[in-house]
Amino acid sequence: MATDADGDVEMTVPQPVFEVVQPPSLGAWDQASLVSWVRQRRKYEAKIRNRCAVTGEQYEHIVTSIRNSIEPRILDHLARFVLKKPSSAVNDEDLGLAITRRCSSLQNSHIPDMDQLFQDQLRMDLSIEDTEARILDYFVLFDKIVEDHGLAGILGSGREDEANYAERMKLRCKILMKNIAPEMLKLEMERLAIAKPVIKKDDIALYEALVERAPL
């Protein structure tokens, strides 16, 4: 043990060491770049919140703002052409809303063949033995596809108070039901939907029913 000049033992408490967390930089306005940046930003913010929970630091004091994460040339163009206000007047709320709108919009207003899209990309990973983990992975993959293709306005979960929430939820459940595997489970869920129609319009009810039925 270490001692001070008087020979007394120094009681020290090791402080947690945190890696330097760099915020992701946004240098393009295309949808793919934005979707990737949003995912990285979520991870960055989660790490900062975790650090604050341990150290007691104020999140607002150490997190890098969205504004300061955007390359100056992109910020200037967004301010002028998208937000139509001086760059100095643009805040994080403005930028967050603009990014969300862009990520949620169909690329070049082109609506893909959604049946084919999800048939090609949405798979239930049957190699995952834990039933609930498998179902969760399936739903996460579904939302990743939705995000990647700018389909949030059509298939995003969103908020219940939004005008087209019910329609979005029905379509979400329809596509999720259609791509269930194995086929035996899919048929079981189709039969269950007759007796329990809520699973055709509520993705939480569908998730819970899948977790319950998948092991049977």
mmCIF file with all atom_site columns, N, CA and C in Angstrom, residues 121-154:
data_model
loop_
_atom_site.group_PDB
_atom_site.id
_atom_site.type_symbol
_atom_site.label_atom_id
_atom_site.label_alt_id
_atom_site.label_comp_id
_atom_site.label_asym_id
_atom_site.label_entity_id
_atom_site.label_seq_id
_atom_site.pdbx_PDB_ins_code
_atom_site.Cartn_x
_atom_site.Cartn_y
_atom_site.Cartn_z
_atom_site.occupancy
_atom_site.B_iso_or_equiv
_atom_site.pdbx_formal_charge
_atom_site.auth_seq_id
_atom_site.auth_comp_id
_atom_site.auth_asym_id
_atom_site.auth_atom_id
_atom_site.pdbx_PDB_model_num
ATOM 1   N N  . GLN A 1 121 ? -35.026 -10.293 -48.447 1.00 0.00 ? 121 GLN A N  1
ATOM 2   C CA . GLN A 1 121 ? -34.133 -9.845  -47.375 1.00 0.00 ? 121 GLN A CA 1
ATOM 3   C C  . GLN A 1 121 ? -34.548 -10.247 -45.964 1.00 0.00 ? 121 GLN A C  1
ATOM 4   N N  . LEU A 1 122 ? -35.822 -10.543 -45.751 1.00 0.00 ? 122 LEU A N  1
ATOM 5   C CA . LEU A 1 122 ? -36.283 -10.844 -44.393 1.00 0.00 ? 122 LEU A CA 1
ATOM 6   C C  . LEU A 1 122 ? -36.285 -12.344 -44.150 1.00 0.00 ? 122 LEU A C  1
ATOM 7   N N  . ARG A 1 123 ? -35.454 -12.781 -43.234 1.00 0.00 ? 123 ARG A N  1
ATOM 8   C CA . ARG A 1 123 ? -35.349 -14.200 -42.909 1.00 0.00 ? 123 ARG A CA 1
ATOM 9   C C  . ARG A 1 123 ? -35.398 -14.392 -41.394 1.00 0.00 ? 123 ARG A C  1
ATOM 10  N N  . MET A 1 124 ? -36.101 -15.402 -40.963 1.00 0.00 ? 124 MET A N  1
ATOM 11  C CA . MET A 1 124 ? -36.052 -15.776 -39.558 1.00 0.00 ? 124 MET A CA 1
ATOM 12  C C  . MET A 1 124 ? -34.888 -16.743 -39.399 1.00 0.00 ? 124 MET A C  1
ATOM 13  N N  . ASP A 1 125 ? -33.927 -16.375 -38.586 1.00 0.00 ? 125 ASP A N  1
ATOM 14  C CA . ASP A 1 125 ? -32.703 -17.166 -38.431 1.00 0.00 ? 125 ASP A CA 1
ATOM 15  C C  . ASP A 1 125 ? -32.957 -18.368 -37.525 1.00 0.00 ? 125 ASP A C  1
ATOM 16  N N  . LEU A 1 126 ? -33.210 -19.508 -38.149 1.00 0.00 ? 126 LEU A N  1
ATOM 17  C CA . LEU A 1 126 ? -33.547 -20.713 -37.388 1.00 0.00 ? 126 LEU A CA 1
ATOM 18  C C  . LEU A 1 126 ? -32.338 -21.327 -36.692 1.00 0.00 ? 126 LEU A C  1
ATOM 19  N N  . SER A 1 127 ? -31.142 -20.788 -36.967 1.00 0.00 ? 127 SER A N  1
ATOM 20  C CA . SER A 1 127 ? -29.956 -21.295 -36.271 1.00 0.00 ? 127 SER A CA 1
ATOM 21  C C  . SER A 1 127 ? -29.874 -20.750 -34.844 1.00 0.00 ? 127 SER A C  1
ATOM 22  N N  . ILE A 1 128 ? -30.673 -19.716 -34.531 1.00 0.00 ? 128 ILE A N  1
ATOM 23  C CA . ILE A 1 128 ? -30.709 -19.168 -33.169 1.00 0.00 ? 128 ILE A CA 1
ATOM 24  C C  . ILE A 1 128 ? -31.633 -20.048 -32.336 1.00 0.00 ? 128 ILE A C  1
ATOM 25  N N  . GLU A 1 129 ? -31.075 -20.781 -31.401 1.00 0.00 ? 129 GLU A N  1
ATOM 26  C CA . GLU A 1 129 ? -31.855 -21.762 -30.645 1.00 0.00 ? 129 GLU A CA 1
ATOM 27  C C  . GLU A 1 129 ? -32.806 -21.118 -29.643 1.00 0.00 ? 129 GLU A C  1
ATOM 28  N N  . ASP A 1 130 ? -32.389 -20.032 -29.023 1.00 0.00 ? 130 ASP A N  1
ATOM 29  C CA . ASP A 1 130 ? -33.244 -19.352 -28.053 1.00 0.00 ? 130 ASP A CA 1
ATOM 30  C C  . ASP A 1 130 ? -34.420 -18.711 -28.790 1.00 0.00 ? 130 ASP A C  1
ATOM 31  N N  . THR A 1 131 ? -35.622 -19.156 -28.465 1.00 0.00 ? 131 THR A N  1
ATOM 32  C CA . THR A 1 131 ? -36.815 -18.723 -29.203 1.00 0.00 ? 131 THR A CA 1
ATOM 33  C C  . THR A 1 131 ? -37.009 -17.216 -29.179 1.00 0.00 ? 131 THR A C  1
ATOM 34  N N  . GLU A 1 132 ? -36.969 -16.631 -27.997 1.00 0.00 ? 132 GLU A N  1
ATOM 35  C CA . GLU A 1 132 ? -37.226 -15.194 -27.906 1.00 0.00 ? 132 GLU A CA 1
ATOM 36  C C  . GLU A 1 132 ? -36.151 -14.396 -28.623 1.00 0.00 ? 132 GLU A C  1
ATOM 37  N N  . ALA A 1 133 ? -34.899 -14.846 -28.518 1.00 0.00 ? 133 ALA A N  1
ATOM 38  C CA . ALA A 1 133 ? -33.809 -14.162 -29.216 1.00 0.00 ? 133 ALA A CA 1
ATOM 39  C C  . ALA A 1 133 ? -34.014 -14.241 -30.725 1.00 0.00 ? 133 ALA A C  1
ATOM 40  N N  . ARG A 1 134 ? -34.510 -15.363 -31.200 1.00 0.00 ? 134 ARG A N  1
ATOM 41  C CA . ARG A 1 134 ? -34.760 -15.537 -32.636 1.00 0.00 ? 134 ARG A CA 1
ATOM 42  C C  . ARG A 1 134 ? -35.857 -14.591 -33.126 1.00 0.00 ? 134 ARG A C  1
ATOM 43  N N  . ILE A 1 135 ? -36.937 -14.485 -32.344 1.00 0.00 ? 135 ILE A N  1
ATOM 44  C CA . ILE A 1 135 ? -38.042 -13.606 -32.731 1.00 0.00 ? 135 ILE A CA 1
ATOM 45  C C  . ILE A 1 135 ? -37.597 -12.148 -32.689 1.00 0.00 ? 135 ILE A C  1
ATOM 46  N N  . LEU A 1 136 ? -36.841 -11.792 -31.653 1.00 0.00 ? 136 LEU A N  1
ATOM 47  C CA . LEU A 1 136 ? -36.342 -10.420 -31.544 1.00 0.00 ? 136 LEU A CA 1
ATOM 48  C C  . LEU A 1 136 ? -35.446 -10.084 -32.733 1.00 0.00 ? 136 LEU A C  1
ATOM 49  N N  . ASP A 1 137 ? -34.562 -11.006 -33.089 1.00 0.00 ? 137 ASP A N  1
ATOM 50  C CA . ASP A 1 137 ? -33.672 -10.810 -34.234 1.00 0.00 ? 137 ASP A CA 1
ATOM 51  C C  . ASP A 1 137 ? -34.475 -10.582 -35.510 1.00 0.00 ? 137 ASP A C  1
ATOM 52  N N  . TYR A 1 138 ? -35.572 -11.301 -35.661 1.00 0.00 ? 138 TYR A N  1
ATOM 53  C CA . TYR A 1 138 ? -36.451 -11.188 -36.833 1.00 0.00 ? 138 TYR A CA 1
ATOM 54  C C  . TYR A 1 138 ? -37.070 -9.790  -36.913 1.00 0.00 ? 138 TYR A C  1
ATOM 55  N N  . PHE A 1 139 ? -37.561 -9.296  -35.790 1.00 0.00 ? 139 PHE A N  1
ATOM 56  C CA . PHE A 1 139 ? -38.177 -7.967  -35.766 1.00 0.00 ? 139 PHE A CA 1
ATOM 57  C C  . PHE A 1 139 ? -37.130 -6.867  -35.972 1.00 0.00 ? 139 PHE A C  1
ATOM 58  N N  . VAL A 1 140 ? -35.948 -7.055  -35.404 1.00 0.00 ? 140 VAL A N  1
ATOM 59  C CA . VAL A 1 140 ? -34.868 -6.073  -35.586 1.00 0.00 ? 140 VAL A CA 1
ATOM 60  C C  . VAL A 1 140 ? -34.471 -6.002  -37.060 1.00 0.00 ? 140 VAL A C  1
ATOM 61  N N  . LEU A 1 141 ? -34.352 -7.161  -37.698 1.00 0.00 ? 141 LEU A N  1
ATOM 62  C CA . LEU A 1 141 ? -34.006 -7.203  -39.120 1.00 0.00 ? 141 LEU A CA 1
ATOM 63  C C  . LEU A 1 141 ? -35.080 -6.512  -39.955 1.00 0.00 ? 141 LEU A C  1
ATOM 64  N N  . PHE A 1 142 ? -36.340 -6.745  -39.615 1.00 0.00 ? 142 PHE A N  1
ATOM 65  C CA . PHE A 1 142 ? -37.445 -6.101  -40.329 1.00 0.00 ? 142 PHE A CA 1
ATOM 66  C C  . PHE A 1 142 ? -37.298 -4.580  -40.275 1.00 0.00 ? 142 PHE A C  1
ATOM 67  N N  . ASP A 1 143 ? -37.060 -4.045  -39.085 1.00 0.00 ? 143 ASP A N  1
ATOM 68  C CA . ASP A 1 143 ? -36.951 -2.593  -38.943 1.00 0.00 ? 143 ASP A CA 1
ATOM 69  C C  . ASP A 1 143 ? -35.701 -2.043  -39.622 1.00 0.00 ? 143 ASP A C  1
ATOM 70  N N  . LYS A 1 144 ? -34.647 -2.852  -39.691 1.00 0.00 ? 144 LYS A N  1
ATOM 71  C CA . LYS A 1 144 ? -33.433 -2.424  -40.404 1.00 0.00 ? 144 LYS A CA 1
ATOM 72  C C  . LYS A 1 144 ? -33.726 -2.285  -41.896 1.00 0.00 ? 144 LYS A C  1
ATOM 73  N N  . ILE A 1 145 ? -34.469 -3.232  -42.452 1.00 0.00 ? 145 ILE A N  1
ATOM 74  C CA . ILE A 1 145 ? -34.842 -3.169  -43.868 1.00 0.00 ? 145 ILE A CA 1
ATOM 75  C C  . ILE A 1 145 ? -35.717 -1.942  -44.120 1.00 0.00 ? 145 ILE A C  1
ATOM 76  N N  . VAL A 1 146 ? -36.661 -1.713  -43.224 1.00 0.00 ? 146 VAL A N  1
ATOM 77  C CA . VAL A 1 146 ? -37.536 -0.539  -43.331 1.00 0.00 ? 146 VAL A CA 1
ATOM 78  C C  . VAL A 1 146 ? -36.698 0.740   -43.346 1.00 0.00 ? 146 VAL A C  1
ATOM 79  N N  . GLU A 1 147 ? -35.746 0.816   -42.436 1.00 0.00 ? 147 GLU A N  1
ATOM 80  C CA . GLU A 1 147 ? -34.901 2.004   -42.323 1.00 0.00 ? 147 GLU A CA 1
ATOM 81  C C  . GLU A 1 147 ? -34.006 2.166   -43.543 1.00 0.00 ? 147 GLU A C  1
ATOM 82  N N  . ASP A 1 148 ? -33.382 1.069   -43.986 1.00 0.00 ? 148 ASP A N  1
ATOM 83  C CA . ASP A 1 148 ? -32.461 1.118   -45.124 1.00 0.00 ? 148 ASP A CA 1
ATOM 84  C C  . ASP A 1 148 ? -33.130 1.620   -46.396 1.00 0.00 ? 148 ASP A C  1
ATOM 85  N N  . HIS A 1 149 ? -34.393 1.317   -46.555 1.00 0.00 ? 149 HIS A N  1
ATOM 86  C CA . HIS A 1 149 ? -35.091 1.638   -47.802 1.00 0.00 ? 149 HIS A CA 1
ATOM 87  C C  . HIS A 1 149 ? -36.051 2.827   -47.675 1.00 0.00 ? 149 HIS A C  1
ATOM 88  N N  . GLY A 1 150 ? -35.944 3.571   -46.577 1.00 0.00 ? 150 GLY A N  1
ATOM 89  C CA . GLY A 1 150 ? -36.763 4.771   -46.423 1.00 0.00 ? 150 GLY A CA 1
ATOM 90  C C  . GLY A 1 150 ? -38.248 4.485   -46.368 1.00 0.00 ? 150 GLY A C  1
ATOM 91  N N  . LEU A 1 151 ? -38.607 3.369   -45.725 1.00 0.00 ? 151 LEU A N  1
ATOM 92  C CA . LEU A 1 151 ? -40.011 2.950   -45.682 1.00 0.00 ? 151 LEU A CA 1
ATOM 93  C C  . LEU A 1 151 ? -40.698 3.265   -44.358 1.00 0.00 ? 151 LEU A C  1
ATOM 94  N N  . ALA A 1 152 ? -40.057 4.084   -43.524 1.00 0.00 ? 152 ALA A N  1
ATOM 95  C CA . ALA A 1 152 ? -40.637 4.369   -42.208 1.00 0.00 ? 152 ALA A CA 1
ATOM 96  C C  . ALA A 1 152 ? -42.001 5.033   -42.312 1.00 0.00 ? 152 ALA A C  1
ATOM 97  N N  . GLY A 1 153 ? -42.201 5.837   -43.349 1.00 0.00 ? 153 GLY A N  1
ATOM 98  C CA . GLY A 1 153 ? -43.493 6.495   -43.509 1.00 0.00 ? 153 GLY A CA 1
ATOM 99  C C  . GLY A 1 153 ? -44.615 5.532   -43.833 1.00 0.00 ? 153 GLY A C  1
ATOM 100 N N  . ILE A 1 154 ? -44.251 4.334   -44.321 1.00 0.00 ? 154 ILE A N  1
ATOM 101 C CA . ILE A 1 154 ? -45.234 3.317   -44.686 1.00 0.00 ? 154 ILE A CA 1
ATOM 102 C C  . ILE A 1 154 ? -45.270 2.178   -43.677 1.00 0.00 ? 154 ILE A C  1
#
